[in-house]
Short mmCIF file of C-alpha atoms in Angstrom, two decimals:
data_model
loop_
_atom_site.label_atom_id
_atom_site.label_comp_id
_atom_site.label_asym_id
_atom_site.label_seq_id
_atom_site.Cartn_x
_atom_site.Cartn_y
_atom_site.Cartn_z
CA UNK A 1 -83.35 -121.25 -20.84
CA UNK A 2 -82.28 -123.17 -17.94
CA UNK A 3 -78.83 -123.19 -16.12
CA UNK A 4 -78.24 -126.64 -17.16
CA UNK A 5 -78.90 -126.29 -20.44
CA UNK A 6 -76.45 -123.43 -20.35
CA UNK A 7 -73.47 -125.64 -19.25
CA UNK A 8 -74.51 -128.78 -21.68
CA UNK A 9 -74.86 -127.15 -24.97
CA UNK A 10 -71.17 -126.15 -26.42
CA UNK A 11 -71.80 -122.43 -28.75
CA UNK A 12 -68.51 -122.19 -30.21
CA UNK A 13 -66.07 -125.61 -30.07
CA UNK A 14 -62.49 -124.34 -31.54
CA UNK A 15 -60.35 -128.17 -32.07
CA UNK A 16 -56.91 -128.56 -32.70
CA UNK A 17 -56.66 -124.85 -34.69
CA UNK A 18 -53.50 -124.22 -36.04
CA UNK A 19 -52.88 -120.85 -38.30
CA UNK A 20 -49.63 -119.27 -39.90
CA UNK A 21 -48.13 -116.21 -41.50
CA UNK A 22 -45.45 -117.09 -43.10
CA UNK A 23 -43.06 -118.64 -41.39
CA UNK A 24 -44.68 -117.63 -38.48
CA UNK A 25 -46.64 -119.87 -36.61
CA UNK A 26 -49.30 -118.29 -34.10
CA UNK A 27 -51.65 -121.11 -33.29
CA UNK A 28 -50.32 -124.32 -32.54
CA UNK A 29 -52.93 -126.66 -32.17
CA UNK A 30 -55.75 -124.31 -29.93
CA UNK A 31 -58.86 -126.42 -28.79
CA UNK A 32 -61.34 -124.79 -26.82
CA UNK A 33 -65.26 -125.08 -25.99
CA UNK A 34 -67.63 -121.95 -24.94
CA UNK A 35 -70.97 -123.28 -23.69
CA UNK A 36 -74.48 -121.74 -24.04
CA UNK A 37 -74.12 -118.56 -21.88
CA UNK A 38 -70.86 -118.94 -20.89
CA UNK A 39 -68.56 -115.91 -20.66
CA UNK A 40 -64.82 -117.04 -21.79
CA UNK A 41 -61.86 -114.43 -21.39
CA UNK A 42 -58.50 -114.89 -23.14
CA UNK A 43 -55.56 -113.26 -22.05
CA UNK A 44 -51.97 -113.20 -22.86
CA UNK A 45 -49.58 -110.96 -23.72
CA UNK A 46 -49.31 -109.27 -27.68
CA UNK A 47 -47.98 -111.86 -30.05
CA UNK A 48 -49.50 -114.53 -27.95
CA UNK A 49 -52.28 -115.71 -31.20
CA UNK A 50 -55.60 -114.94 -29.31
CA UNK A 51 -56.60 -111.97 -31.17
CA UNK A 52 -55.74 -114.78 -34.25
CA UNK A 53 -58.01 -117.06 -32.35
CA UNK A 54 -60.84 -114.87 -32.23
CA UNK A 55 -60.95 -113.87 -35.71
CA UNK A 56 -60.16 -117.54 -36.23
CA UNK A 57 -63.52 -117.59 -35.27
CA UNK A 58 -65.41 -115.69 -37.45
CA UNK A 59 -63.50 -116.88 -40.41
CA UNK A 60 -61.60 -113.18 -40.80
CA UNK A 61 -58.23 -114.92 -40.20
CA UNK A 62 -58.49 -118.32 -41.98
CA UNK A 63 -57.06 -121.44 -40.34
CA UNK A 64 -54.71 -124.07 -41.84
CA UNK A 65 -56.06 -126.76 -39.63
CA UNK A 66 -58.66 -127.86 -37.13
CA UNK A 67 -62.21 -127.47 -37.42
CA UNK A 68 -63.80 -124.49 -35.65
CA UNK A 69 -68.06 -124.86 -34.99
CA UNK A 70 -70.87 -122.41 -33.71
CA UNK A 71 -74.01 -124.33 -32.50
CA UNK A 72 -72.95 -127.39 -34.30
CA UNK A 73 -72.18 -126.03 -37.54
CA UNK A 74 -68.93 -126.02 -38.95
CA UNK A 75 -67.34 -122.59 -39.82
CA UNK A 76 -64.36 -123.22 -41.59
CA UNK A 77 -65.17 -125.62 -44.67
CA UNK A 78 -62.40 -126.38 -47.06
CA UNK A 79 -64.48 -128.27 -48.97
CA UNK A 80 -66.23 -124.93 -50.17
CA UNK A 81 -65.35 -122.69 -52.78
CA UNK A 82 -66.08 -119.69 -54.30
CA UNK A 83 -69.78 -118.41 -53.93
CA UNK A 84 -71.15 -121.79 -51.91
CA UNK A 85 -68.59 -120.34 -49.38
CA UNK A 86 -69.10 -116.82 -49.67
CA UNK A 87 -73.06 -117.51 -48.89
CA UNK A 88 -72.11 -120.04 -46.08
CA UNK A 89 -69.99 -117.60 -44.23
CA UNK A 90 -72.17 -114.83 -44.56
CA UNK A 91 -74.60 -116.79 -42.89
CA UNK A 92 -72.49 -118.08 -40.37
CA UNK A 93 -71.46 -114.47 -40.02
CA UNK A 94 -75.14 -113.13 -38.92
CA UNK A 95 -75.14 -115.44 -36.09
CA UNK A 96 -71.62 -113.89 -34.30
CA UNK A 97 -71.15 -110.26 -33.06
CA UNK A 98 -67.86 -109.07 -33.68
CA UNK A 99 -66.47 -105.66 -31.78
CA UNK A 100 -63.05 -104.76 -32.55
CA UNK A 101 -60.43 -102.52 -30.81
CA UNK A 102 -60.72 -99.66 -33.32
CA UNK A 103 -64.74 -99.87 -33.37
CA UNK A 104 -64.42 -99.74 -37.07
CA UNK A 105 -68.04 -98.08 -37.34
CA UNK A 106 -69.24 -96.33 -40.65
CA UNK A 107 -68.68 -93.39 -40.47
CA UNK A 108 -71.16 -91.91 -43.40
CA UNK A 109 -73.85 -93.41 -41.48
CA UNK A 110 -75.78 -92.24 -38.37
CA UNK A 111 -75.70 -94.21 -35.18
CA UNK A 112 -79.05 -95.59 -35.91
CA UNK A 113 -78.10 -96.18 -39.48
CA UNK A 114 -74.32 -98.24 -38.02
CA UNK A 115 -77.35 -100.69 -35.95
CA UNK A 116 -80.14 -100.77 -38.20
CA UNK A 117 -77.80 -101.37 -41.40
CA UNK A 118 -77.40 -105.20 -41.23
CA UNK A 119 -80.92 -106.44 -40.05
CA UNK A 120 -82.55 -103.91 -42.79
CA UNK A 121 -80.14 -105.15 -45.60
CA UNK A 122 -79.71 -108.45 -44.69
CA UNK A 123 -82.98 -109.51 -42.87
CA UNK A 124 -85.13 -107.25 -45.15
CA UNK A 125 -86.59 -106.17 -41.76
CA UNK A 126 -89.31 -102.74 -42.42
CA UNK A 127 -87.34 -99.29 -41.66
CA UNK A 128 -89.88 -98.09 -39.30
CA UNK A 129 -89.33 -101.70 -37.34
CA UNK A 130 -86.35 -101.60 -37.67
CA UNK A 131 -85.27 -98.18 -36.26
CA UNK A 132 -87.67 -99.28 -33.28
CA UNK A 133 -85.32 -101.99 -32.85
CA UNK A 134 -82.17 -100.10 -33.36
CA UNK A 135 -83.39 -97.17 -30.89
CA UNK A 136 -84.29 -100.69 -28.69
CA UNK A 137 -80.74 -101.22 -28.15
CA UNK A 138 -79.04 -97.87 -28.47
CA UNK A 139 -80.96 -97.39 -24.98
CA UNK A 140 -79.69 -100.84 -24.06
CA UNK A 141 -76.13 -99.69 -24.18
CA UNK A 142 -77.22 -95.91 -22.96
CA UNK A 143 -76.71 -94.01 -26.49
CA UNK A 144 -80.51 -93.16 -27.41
CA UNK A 145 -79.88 -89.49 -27.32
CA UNK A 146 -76.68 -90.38 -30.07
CA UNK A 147 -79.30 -92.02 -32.48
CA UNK A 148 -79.30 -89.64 -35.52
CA UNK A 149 -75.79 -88.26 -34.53
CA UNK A 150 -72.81 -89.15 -36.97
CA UNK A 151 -69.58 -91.65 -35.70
CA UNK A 152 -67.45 -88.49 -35.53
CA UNK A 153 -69.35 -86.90 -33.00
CA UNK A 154 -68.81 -89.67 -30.20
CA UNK A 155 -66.07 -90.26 -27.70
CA UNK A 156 -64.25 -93.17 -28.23
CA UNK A 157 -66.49 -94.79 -25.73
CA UNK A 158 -69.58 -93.93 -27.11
CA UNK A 159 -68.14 -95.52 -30.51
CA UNK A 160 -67.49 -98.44 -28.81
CA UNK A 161 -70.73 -98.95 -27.12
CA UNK A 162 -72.39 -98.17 -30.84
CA UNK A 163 -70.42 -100.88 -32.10
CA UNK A 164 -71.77 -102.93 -29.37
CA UNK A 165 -75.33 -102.61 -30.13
CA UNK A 166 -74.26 -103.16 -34.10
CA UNK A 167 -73.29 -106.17 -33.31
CA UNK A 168 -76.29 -107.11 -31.01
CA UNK A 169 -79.08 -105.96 -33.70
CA UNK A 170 -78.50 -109.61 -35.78
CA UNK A 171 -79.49 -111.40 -32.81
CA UNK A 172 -76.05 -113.02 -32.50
CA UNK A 173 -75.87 -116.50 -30.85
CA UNK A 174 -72.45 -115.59 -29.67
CA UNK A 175 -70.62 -112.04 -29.11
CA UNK A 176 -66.81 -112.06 -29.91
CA UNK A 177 -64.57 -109.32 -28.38
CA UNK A 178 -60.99 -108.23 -29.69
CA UNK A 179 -59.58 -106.02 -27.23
CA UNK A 180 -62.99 -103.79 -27.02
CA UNK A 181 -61.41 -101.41 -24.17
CA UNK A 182 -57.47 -101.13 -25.38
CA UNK A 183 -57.55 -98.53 -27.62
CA UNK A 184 -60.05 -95.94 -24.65
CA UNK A 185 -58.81 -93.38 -22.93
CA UNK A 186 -58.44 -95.27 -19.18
CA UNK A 187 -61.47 -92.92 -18.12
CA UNK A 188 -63.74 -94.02 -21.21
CA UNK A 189 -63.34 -98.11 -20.26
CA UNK A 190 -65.55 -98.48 -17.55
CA UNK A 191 -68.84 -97.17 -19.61
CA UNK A 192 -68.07 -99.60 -22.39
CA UNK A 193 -67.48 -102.81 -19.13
CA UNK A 194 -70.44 -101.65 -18.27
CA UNK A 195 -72.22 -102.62 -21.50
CA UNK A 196 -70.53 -105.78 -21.33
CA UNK A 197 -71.49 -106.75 -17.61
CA UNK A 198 -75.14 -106.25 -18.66
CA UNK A 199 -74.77 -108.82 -21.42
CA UNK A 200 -73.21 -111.11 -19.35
CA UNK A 201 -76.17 -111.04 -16.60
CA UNK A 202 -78.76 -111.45 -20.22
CA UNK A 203 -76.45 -115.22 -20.37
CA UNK A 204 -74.98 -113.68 -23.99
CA UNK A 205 -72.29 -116.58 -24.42
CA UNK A 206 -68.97 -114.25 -25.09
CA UNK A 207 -65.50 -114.71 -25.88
CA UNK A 208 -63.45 -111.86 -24.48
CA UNK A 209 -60.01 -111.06 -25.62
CA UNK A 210 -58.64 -108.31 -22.87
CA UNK A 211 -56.02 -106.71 -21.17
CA UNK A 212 -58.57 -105.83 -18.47
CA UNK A 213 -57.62 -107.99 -15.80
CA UNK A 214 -59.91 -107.01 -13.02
CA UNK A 215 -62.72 -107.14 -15.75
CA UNK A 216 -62.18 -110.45 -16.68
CA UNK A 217 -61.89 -112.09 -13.38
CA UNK A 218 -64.93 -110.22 -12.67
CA UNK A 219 -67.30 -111.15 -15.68
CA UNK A 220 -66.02 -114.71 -16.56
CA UNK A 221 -66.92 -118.52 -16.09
CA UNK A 222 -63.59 -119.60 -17.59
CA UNK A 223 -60.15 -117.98 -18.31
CA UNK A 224 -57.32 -118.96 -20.88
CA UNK A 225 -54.01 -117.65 -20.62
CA UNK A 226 -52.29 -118.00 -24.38
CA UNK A 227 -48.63 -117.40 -24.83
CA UNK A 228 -46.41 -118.34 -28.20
CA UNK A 229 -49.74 -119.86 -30.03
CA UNK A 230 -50.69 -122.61 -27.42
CA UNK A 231 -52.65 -122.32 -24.39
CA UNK A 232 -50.33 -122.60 -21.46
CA UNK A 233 -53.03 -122.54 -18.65
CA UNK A 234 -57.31 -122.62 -18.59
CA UNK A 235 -59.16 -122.64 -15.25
CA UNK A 236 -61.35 -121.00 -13.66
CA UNK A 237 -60.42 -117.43 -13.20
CA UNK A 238 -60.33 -116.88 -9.34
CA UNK A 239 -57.87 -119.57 -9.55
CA UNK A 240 -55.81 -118.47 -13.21
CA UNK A 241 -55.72 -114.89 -11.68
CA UNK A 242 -54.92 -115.56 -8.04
CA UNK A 243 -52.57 -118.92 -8.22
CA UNK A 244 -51.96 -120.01 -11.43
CA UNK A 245 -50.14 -123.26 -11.82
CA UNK A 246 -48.04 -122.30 -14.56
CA UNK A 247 -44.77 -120.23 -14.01
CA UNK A 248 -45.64 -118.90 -17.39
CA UNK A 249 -48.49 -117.37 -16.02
CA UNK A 250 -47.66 -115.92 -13.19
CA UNK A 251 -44.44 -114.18 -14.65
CA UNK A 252 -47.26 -112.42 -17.16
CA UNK A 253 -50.01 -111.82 -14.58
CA UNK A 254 -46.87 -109.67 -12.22
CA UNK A 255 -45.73 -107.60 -15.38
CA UNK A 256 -49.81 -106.61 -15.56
CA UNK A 257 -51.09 -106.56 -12.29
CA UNK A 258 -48.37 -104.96 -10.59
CA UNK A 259 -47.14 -105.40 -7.23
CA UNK A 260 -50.16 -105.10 -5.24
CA UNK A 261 -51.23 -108.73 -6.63
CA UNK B 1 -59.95 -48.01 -78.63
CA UNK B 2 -63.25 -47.95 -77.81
CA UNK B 3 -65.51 -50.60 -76.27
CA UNK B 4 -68.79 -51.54 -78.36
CA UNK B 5 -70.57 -53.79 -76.14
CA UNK B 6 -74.08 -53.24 -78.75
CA UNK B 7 -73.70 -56.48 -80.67
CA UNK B 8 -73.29 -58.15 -77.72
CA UNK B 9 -76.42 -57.35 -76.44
CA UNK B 10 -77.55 -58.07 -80.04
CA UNK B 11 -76.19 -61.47 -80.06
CA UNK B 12 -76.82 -62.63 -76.47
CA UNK B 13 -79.10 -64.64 -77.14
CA UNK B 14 -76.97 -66.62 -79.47
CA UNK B 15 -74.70 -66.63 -76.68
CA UNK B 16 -77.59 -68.13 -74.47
CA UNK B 17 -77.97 -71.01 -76.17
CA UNK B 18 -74.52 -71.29 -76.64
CA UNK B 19 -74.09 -71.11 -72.93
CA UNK B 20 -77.46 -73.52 -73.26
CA UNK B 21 -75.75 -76.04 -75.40
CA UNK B 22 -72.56 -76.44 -72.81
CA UNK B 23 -74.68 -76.41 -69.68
CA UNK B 24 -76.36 -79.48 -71.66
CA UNK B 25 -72.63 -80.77 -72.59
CA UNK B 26 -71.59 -80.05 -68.79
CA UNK B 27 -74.64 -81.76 -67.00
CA UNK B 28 -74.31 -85.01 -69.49
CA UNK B 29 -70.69 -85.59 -68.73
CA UNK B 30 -70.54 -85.14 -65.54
CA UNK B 31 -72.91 -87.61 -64.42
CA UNK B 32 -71.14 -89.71 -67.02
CA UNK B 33 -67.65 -89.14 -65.90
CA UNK B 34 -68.28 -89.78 -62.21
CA UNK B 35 -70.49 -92.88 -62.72
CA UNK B 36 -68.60 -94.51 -65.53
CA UNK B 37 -65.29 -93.23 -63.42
CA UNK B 38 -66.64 -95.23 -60.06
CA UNK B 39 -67.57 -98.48 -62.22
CA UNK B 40 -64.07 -98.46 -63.52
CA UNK B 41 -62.38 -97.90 -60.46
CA UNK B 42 -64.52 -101.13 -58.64
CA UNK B 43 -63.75 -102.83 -61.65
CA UNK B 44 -60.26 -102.33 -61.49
CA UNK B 45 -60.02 -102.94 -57.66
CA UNK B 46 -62.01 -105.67 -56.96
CA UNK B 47 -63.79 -107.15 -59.68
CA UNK B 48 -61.45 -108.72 -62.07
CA UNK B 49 -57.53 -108.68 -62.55
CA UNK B 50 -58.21 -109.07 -66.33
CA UNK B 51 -60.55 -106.67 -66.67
CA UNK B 52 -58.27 -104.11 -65.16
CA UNK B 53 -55.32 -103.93 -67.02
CA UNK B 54 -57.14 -102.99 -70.36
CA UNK B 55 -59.41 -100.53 -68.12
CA UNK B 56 -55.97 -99.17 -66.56
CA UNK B 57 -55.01 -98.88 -69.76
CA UNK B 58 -58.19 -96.44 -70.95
CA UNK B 59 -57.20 -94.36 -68.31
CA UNK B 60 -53.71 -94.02 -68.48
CA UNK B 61 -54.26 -93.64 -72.21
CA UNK B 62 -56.43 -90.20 -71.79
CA UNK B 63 -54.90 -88.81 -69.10
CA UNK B 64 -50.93 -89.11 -71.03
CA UNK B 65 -52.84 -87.60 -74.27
CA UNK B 66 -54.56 -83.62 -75.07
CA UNK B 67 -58.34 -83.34 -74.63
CA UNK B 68 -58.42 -81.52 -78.15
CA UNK B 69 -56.01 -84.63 -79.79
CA UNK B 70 -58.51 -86.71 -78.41
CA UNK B 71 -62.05 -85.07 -79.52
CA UNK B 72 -59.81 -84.53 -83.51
CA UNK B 73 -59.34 -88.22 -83.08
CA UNK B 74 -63.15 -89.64 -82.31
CA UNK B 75 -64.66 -87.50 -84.61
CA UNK B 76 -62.36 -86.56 -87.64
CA UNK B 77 -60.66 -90.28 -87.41
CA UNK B 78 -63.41 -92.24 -86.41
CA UNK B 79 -65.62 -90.09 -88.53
CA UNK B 80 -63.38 -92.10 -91.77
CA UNK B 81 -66.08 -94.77 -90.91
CA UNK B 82 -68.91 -93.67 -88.92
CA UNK B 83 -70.87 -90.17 -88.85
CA UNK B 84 -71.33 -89.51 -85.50
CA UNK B 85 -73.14 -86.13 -84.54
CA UNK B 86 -70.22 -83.42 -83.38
CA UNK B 87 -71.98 -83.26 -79.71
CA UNK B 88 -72.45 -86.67 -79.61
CA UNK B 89 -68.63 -86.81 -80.45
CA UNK B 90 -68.09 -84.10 -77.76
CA UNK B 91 -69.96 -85.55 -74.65
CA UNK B 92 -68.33 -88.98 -75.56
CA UNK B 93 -64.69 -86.96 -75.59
CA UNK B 94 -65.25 -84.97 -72.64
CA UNK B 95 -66.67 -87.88 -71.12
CA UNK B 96 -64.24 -90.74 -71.57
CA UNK B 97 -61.33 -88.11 -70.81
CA UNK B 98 -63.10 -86.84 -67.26
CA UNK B 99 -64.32 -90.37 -66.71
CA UNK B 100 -60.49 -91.69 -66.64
CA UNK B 101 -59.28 -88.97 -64.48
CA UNK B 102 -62.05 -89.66 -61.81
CA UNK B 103 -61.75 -92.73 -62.14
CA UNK B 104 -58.09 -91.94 -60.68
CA UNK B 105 -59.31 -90.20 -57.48
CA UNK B 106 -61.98 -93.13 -57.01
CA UNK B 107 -59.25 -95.59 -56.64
CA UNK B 108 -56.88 -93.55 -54.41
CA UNK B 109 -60.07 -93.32 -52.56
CA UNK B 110 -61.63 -96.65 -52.26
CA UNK B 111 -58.01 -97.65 -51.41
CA UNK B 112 -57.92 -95.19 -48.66
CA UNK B 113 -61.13 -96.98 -47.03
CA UNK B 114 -59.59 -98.80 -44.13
CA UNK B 115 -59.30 -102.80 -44.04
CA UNK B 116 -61.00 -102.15 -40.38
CA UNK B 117 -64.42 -101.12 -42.45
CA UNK B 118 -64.50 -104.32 -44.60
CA UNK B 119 -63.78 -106.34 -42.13
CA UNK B 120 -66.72 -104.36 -39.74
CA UNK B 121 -69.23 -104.96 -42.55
CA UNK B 122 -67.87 -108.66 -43.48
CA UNK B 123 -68.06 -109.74 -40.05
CA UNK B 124 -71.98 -108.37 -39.62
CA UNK B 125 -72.41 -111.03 -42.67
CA UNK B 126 -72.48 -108.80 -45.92
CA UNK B 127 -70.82 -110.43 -48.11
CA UNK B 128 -68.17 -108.92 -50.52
CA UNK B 129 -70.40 -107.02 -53.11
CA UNK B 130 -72.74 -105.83 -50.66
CA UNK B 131 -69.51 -104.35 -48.57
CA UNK B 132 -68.45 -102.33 -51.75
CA UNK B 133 -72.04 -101.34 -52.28
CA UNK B 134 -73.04 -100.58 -48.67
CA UNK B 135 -70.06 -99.55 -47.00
CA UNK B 136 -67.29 -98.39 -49.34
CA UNK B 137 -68.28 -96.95 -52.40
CA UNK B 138 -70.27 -94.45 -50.43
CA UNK B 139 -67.64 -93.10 -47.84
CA UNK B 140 -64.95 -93.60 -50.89
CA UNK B 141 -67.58 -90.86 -52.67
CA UNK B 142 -67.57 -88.48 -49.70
CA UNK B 143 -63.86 -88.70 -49.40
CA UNK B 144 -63.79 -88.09 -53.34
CA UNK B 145 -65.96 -84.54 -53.27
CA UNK B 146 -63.14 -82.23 -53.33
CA UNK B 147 -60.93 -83.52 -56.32
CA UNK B 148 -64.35 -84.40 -57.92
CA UNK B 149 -65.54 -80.47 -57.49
CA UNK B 150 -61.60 -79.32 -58.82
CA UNK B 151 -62.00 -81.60 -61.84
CA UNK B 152 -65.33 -80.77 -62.90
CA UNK B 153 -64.84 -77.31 -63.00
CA UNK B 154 -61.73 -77.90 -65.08
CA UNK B 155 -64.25 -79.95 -67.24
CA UNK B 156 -66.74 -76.97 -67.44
CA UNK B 157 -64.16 -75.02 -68.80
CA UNK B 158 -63.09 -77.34 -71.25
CA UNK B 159 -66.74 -77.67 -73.00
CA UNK B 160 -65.25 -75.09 -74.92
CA UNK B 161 -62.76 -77.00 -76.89
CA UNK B 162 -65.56 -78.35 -78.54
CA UNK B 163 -66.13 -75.72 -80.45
CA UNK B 164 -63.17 -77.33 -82.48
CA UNK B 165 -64.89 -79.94 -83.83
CA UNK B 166 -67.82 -77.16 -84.08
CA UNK B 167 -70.23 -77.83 -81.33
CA UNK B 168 -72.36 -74.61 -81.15
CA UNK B 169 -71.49 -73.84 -77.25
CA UNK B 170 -70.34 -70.25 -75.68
CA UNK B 171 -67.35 -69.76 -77.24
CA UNK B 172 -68.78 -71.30 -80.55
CA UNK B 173 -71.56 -69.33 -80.57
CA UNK B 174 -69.42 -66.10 -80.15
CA UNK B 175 -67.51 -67.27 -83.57
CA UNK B 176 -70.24 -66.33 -85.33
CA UNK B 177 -70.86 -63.47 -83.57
CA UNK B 178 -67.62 -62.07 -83.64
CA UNK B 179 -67.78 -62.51 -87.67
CA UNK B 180 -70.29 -60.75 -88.17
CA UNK B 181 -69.50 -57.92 -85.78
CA UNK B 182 -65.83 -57.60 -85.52
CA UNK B 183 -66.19 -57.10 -81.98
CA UNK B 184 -64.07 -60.04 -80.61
CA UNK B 185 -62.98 -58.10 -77.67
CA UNK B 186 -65.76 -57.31 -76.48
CA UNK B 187 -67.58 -60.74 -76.90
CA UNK B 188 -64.30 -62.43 -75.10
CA UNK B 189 -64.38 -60.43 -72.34
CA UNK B 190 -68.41 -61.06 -71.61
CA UNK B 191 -67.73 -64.90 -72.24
CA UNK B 192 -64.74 -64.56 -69.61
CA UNK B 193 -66.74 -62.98 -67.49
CA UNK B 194 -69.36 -65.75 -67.79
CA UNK B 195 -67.26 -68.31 -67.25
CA UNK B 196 -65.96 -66.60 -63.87
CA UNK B 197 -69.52 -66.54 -62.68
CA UNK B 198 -70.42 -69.99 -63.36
CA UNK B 199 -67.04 -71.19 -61.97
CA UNK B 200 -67.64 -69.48 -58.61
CA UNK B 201 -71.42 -70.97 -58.40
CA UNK B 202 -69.67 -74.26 -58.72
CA UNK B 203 -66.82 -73.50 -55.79
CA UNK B 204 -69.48 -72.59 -53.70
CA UNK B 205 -71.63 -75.56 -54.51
CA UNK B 206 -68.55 -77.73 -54.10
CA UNK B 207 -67.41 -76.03 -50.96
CA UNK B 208 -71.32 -76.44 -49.63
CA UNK B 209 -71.01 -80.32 -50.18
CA UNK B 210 -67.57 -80.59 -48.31
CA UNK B 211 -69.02 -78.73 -45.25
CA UNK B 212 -72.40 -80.77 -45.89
CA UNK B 213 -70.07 -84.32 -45.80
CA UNK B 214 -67.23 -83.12 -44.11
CA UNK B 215 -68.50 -85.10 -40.36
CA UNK B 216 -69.32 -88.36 -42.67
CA UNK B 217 -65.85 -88.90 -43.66
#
């Protein structure tokens, strides 16, 4: 795939999203576009809507307005009900990776049975294949020793990394991110950035929602800093991290960074 | 007093298939109780709000009311209308009353299955059936083991209020042993003592399967 196809082609196009709970509004009108192979990292402080956004996106957290698209199809259809919808978003579903904070693996299943689950079940892929496939990216993300060992067994970082290659094993056209490192031991993060750098140099179009500040400046094409359900500031993220134009922005970026920035 | 422990020997094989007979009993409602117990419980979770109130009813129903009221009404009331054979009547007694109070642990179990674990499966693109399938049914099972084990050895021991509506089990069997003999003592104390050994061939099959599932939960 070339470059320039990479910056053309829009993946994920979020318009005018807003979402409540309650009385509670936590997305006020959110438009964003990730292109082809484009890393995107969210930040903002808790309360701010982006993990809302980002589940937003695969339809976990459903919207009250705007129209949110992967690769030109629409996600969100409030036209469909019932079992047209169910089958739509499933489909949808197989085309995003989603890794969450708490890794949420299965924990009655092996580490080769947590990858090879969804493409068996849901592709009808052959076991044998498939467990080539599933050891395939257990090495990717360092774990191939881990295959037949249980969820229980692993440090947190291992979990997450499992997780990881879960999500990878449908071939996603777009990995989604909520706060992978924030609930690892400080120690445990780097392994699982690691993982995440080495999709980024593959061109895996991501959306990252982080604390990791030096991680995101690092891995990203774009940054978006989110505060009170709107985005206050999106540029690139030498720029959002080093002189932000927003007041907003900087006040958040001090109370993270520390002094030394 | 003296012990006589000769017509015991002379009637064990009664006993046998006595003991035969409730294995049979055991083995049948078991694997109905924890089946029918699970479809209830999914039912009554997830499937349909209707559905559930009469099914919460069923289970509420036999767990307020006693096993041996229960197994007097299905085949002494019932029987008014239909002749149904007593082990028949038995297995569907024991059964319906076991199958309401596992169906009890399965839905403090399934409930117990995080929201994080739906939404893990969900967002890989299985839909809703295939999450319950696939992802919680099974770990609600695991989590389920121990208070399935306690209940089923209660059940065990309760194949032997059948012998009320006169299914020929262990203690049945000894009935017409112990008329024949006058040796009830003797006979209640080798039953007793049979019990006790199949009960602790259960706690260590149950305690086997905890250790066996114990790093799945």
């Amino acid at each position: 795939m070339s470059t320039e196809q990479e910056t053309e082609t829009p993946m994920v196009e979020i318009r005018n999203v807003y979402k409540r709970f309650g009385d509670l509004e936590v997305l006020k009108g959110i438009d964003l576009t990730v292109n082809r192979g484009k890393i995107i990292s969210i930040i903002g402080p808790s309360g701010s809507g982006k993990s809302t956004l980002l589940r937003s996106v695969n339809h976990l957290e459903v919207i009250d307005k705007g129209t949110i698209l992967l690769d030109g199809v629409q996600v969100n259809r409030p036209d469909m009900k019932g079992l047209a919808f169910e089958r739509h978003i499933n489909h949808i579903r197989q085309n995003m990776g989603m890794v969450f904070q708490h890794f949420n693996l299965f924990p009655h299943l092996s580490t080769i049975d947590n990858v090879t689950l969804a493409p068996r079940k849901l592709k009808g892929m052959d076991k044998k294949i498939a467990r080539e496939l599933g050891m395939e990216l257990l090495n990717r993300v360092g774990l191939a020793e881990k295959a037949d060992v249980f969820p229980n067994w692993l440090s947190g970082g291992q979990k997450q990394r499992v997780a990881i290659a879960r999500a990878l094993a449908m071939e996603p056209k777009v990995m989604l991110f909520d706060e992978a490192t924030s609930a690892l031991d400080p120690e445990l993060v780097e392994e699982v950035n690691l993982v995440m750098r080495g999709l980024a140099d593959e061109h895996m179009t991501m959306l990252i929602v982080t604390h990791e500040m030096g991680f995101a400046r690092d891995v990203s094409d774009w940054a978006m800093f989110m505060d009170g359900g709107v985005v206050v500031e999106e540029c690139t993220p030498e720029k959002l991290f080093s002189n932000p134009d927003q007041e907003r922005t900087r006040n958040f970026l001090r109370k993270h960074l520390g002094d030394n920035h | 007093m003296e012990f006589d422990f000769g017509p015991v020997i002379t009637y064990f094989p009664t006993l046998l298939q006595g003991l035969g007979v409730g294995f049979l009993v055991a083995v049948v409602v078991a694997f109905m109780s924890i089946v029918g117990g699970l479809v209830v419980a999914v039912i009554s979770i997830y499937i349909n709000k209707f559905l559930s109130w009469p099914l919460r009813f069923f289970i509420w129903l036999f767990m307020t009311t006693p096993l041996l009221l229960q197994l007097y009404f299905l085949y002494f009331g019932l029987g008014e209308w239909i002749l149904i054979p007593a082990i028949m009547v038995g297995i569907l007694g024991l059964g319906f009353h076991y199958m309401a109070y596992n169906a009890d642990i399965f839905i403090a179990t399934i409930k117990s299955v995080s929201g994080g674990q739906y939404e893990a499966s969900r967002s890989l693109g299985f839909g809703h059936g295939a999450t319950i399938l696939y992802i919680i049914v099974p770990q609600a099972f695991i989590r389920s083991i121990p208070q399935l084990g306690n209940n089923m050895i209660l059940m065990v021991k309760d194949t032997s209020v059948l012998s009320a509506i006169g299914v020929a089990e262990l203690v049945y069997a000894s009935q017409y042993a112990i008329s024949v003999s006058f040796r009830p003592f003797e006979f209640f104390i080798v039953i007793a003592v049979l019990y006790y050994v199949i009960n602790i061939f259960m706690e260590l099959g149950q305690a086997w399967l905890e250790r066996k599932t114990a790093y799945r939960r």
